[in-house]
XYZ file of N, CA and C in Angstrom:
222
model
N 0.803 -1.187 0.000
C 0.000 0.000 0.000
C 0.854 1.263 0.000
N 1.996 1.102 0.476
C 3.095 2.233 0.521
C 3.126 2.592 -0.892
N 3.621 1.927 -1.732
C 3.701 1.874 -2.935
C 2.309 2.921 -3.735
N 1.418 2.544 -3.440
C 0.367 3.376 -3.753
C -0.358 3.967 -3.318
N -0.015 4.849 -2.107
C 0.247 6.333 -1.370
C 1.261 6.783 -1.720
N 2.271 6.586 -2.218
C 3.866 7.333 -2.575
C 3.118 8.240 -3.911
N 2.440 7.019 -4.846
C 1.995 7.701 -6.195
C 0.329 8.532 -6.034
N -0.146 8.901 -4.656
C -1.142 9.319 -4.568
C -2.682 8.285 -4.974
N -2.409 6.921 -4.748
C -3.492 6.623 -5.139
C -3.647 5.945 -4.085
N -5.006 5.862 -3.328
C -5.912 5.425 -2.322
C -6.442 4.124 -2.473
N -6.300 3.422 -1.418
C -7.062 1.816 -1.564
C -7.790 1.645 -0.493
N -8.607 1.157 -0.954
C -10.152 0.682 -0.053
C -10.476 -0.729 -0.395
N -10.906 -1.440 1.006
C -11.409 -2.773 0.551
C -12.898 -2.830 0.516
N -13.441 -3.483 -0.279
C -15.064 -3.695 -0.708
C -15.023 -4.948 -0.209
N -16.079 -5.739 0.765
C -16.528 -6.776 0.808
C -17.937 -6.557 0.222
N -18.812 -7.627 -0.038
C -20.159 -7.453 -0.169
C -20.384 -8.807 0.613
N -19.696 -9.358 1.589
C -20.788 -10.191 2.147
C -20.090 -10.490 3.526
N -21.264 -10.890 4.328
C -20.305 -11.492 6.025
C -21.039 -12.717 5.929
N -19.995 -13.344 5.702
C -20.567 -14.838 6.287
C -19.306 -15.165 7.254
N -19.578 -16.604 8.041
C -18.550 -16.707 8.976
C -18.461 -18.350 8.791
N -18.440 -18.293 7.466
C -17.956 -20.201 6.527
C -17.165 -20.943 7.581
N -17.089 -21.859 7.839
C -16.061 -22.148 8.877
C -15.472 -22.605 10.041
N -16.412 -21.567 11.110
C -16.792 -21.086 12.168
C -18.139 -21.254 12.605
N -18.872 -21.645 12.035
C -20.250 -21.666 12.529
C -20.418 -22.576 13.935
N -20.985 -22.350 14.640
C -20.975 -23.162 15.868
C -19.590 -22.711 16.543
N -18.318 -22.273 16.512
C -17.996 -22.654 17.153
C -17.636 -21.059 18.043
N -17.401 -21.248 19.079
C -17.376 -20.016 20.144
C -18.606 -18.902 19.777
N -19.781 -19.930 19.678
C -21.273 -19.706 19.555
C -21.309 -18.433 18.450
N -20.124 -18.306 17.215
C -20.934 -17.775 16.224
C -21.907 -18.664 15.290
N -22.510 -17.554 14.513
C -23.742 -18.145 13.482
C -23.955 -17.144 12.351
N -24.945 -17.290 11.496
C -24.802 -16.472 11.000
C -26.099 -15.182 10.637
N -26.359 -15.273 11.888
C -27.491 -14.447 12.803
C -26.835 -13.043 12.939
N -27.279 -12.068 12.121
C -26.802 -10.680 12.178
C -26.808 -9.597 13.128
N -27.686 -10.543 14.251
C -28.109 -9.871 15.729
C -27.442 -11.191 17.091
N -26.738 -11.888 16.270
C -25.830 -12.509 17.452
C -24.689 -11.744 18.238
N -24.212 -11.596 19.224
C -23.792 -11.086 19.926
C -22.090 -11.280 19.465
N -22.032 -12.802 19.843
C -20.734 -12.893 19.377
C -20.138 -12.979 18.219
N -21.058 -12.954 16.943
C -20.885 -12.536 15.766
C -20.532 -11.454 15.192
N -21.520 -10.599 15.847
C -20.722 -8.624 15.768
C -19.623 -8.662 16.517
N -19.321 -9.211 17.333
C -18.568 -8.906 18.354
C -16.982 -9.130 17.182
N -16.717 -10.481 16.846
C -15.864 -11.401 15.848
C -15.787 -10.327 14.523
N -16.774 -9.665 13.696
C -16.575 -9.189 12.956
C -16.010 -7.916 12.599
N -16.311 -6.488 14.277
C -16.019 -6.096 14.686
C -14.305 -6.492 15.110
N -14.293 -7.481 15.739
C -12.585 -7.364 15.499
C -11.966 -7.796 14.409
N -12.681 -8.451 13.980
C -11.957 -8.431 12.465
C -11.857 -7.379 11.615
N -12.549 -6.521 11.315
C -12.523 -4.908 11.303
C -11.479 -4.284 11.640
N -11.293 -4.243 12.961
C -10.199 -3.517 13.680
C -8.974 -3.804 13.553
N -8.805 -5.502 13.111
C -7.578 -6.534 13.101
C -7.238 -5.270 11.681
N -8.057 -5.777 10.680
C -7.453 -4.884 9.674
C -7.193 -3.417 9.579
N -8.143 -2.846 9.895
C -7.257 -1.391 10.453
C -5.681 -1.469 10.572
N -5.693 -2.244 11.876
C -4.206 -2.253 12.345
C -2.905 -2.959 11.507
N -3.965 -4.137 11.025
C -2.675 -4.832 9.976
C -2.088 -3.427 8.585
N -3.527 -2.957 8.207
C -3.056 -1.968 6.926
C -3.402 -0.772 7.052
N -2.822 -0.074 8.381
C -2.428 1.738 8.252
C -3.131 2.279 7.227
N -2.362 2.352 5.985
C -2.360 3.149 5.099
C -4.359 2.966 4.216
N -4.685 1.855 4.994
C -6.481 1.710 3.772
C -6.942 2.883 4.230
N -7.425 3.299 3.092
C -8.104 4.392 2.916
C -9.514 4.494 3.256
N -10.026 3.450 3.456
C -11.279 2.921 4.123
C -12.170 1.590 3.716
N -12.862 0.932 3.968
C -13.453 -0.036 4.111
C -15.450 0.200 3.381
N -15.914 -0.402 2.589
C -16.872 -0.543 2.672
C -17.582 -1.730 2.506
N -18.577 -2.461 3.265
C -19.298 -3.621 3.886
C -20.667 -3.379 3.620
N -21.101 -4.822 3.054
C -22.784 -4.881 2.983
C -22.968 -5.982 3.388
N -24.435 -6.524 4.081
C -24.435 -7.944 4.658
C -25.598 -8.157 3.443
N -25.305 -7.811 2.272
C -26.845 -8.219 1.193
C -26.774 -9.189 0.744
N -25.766 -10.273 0.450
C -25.850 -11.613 0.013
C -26.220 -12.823 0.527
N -26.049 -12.070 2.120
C -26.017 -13.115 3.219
C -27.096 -12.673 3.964
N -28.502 -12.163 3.533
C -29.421 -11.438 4.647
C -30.788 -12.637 3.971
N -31.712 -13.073 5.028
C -32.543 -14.137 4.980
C -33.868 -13.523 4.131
N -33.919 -14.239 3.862
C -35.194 -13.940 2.854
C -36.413 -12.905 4.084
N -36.786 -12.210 3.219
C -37.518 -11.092 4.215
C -38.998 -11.298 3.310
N -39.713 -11.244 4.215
C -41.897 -11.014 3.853
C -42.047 -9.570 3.745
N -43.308 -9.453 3.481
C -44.031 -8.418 3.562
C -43.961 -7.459 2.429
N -44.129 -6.077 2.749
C -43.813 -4.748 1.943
C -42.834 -3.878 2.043
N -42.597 -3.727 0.700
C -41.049 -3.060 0.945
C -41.311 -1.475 0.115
């Protein structure tokens, strides 16, 4: 990333999805978007990266691939 802040250009990571493949069950994540220890896990994973890469220019996240089929009116 040094490399491209030296030349003025900015990097951002895009996810478009949280899933937690893997991990399910274990240290009671799921993939329940109102689980506790799920925000909690993703949230530091968040932060992990912050700290691993200084220089990102920022982060943007959607949970739309991974959100349960919804009823009603929209």
């Amino acid at each position: 990333m040094q490399h491209a802040k030296d030349r003025g250009i900015d990097v951002y990571w895009f996810t478009w999805n949280i899933f937690v493949w893997g991990t399910e069950g274990k240290h009671g994540l799921t993939e329940e978007g109102n689980n506790p220890e799920t925000v909690a896990y993703v949230c530091a994973s968040v932060r992990e990266t912050v700290k691993t890469y200084p220089l990102l220019a920022g982060i943007g996240v959607t949970a739309g691939e991974n959100m349960k089929k919804r009823t009603g009116t929209v």
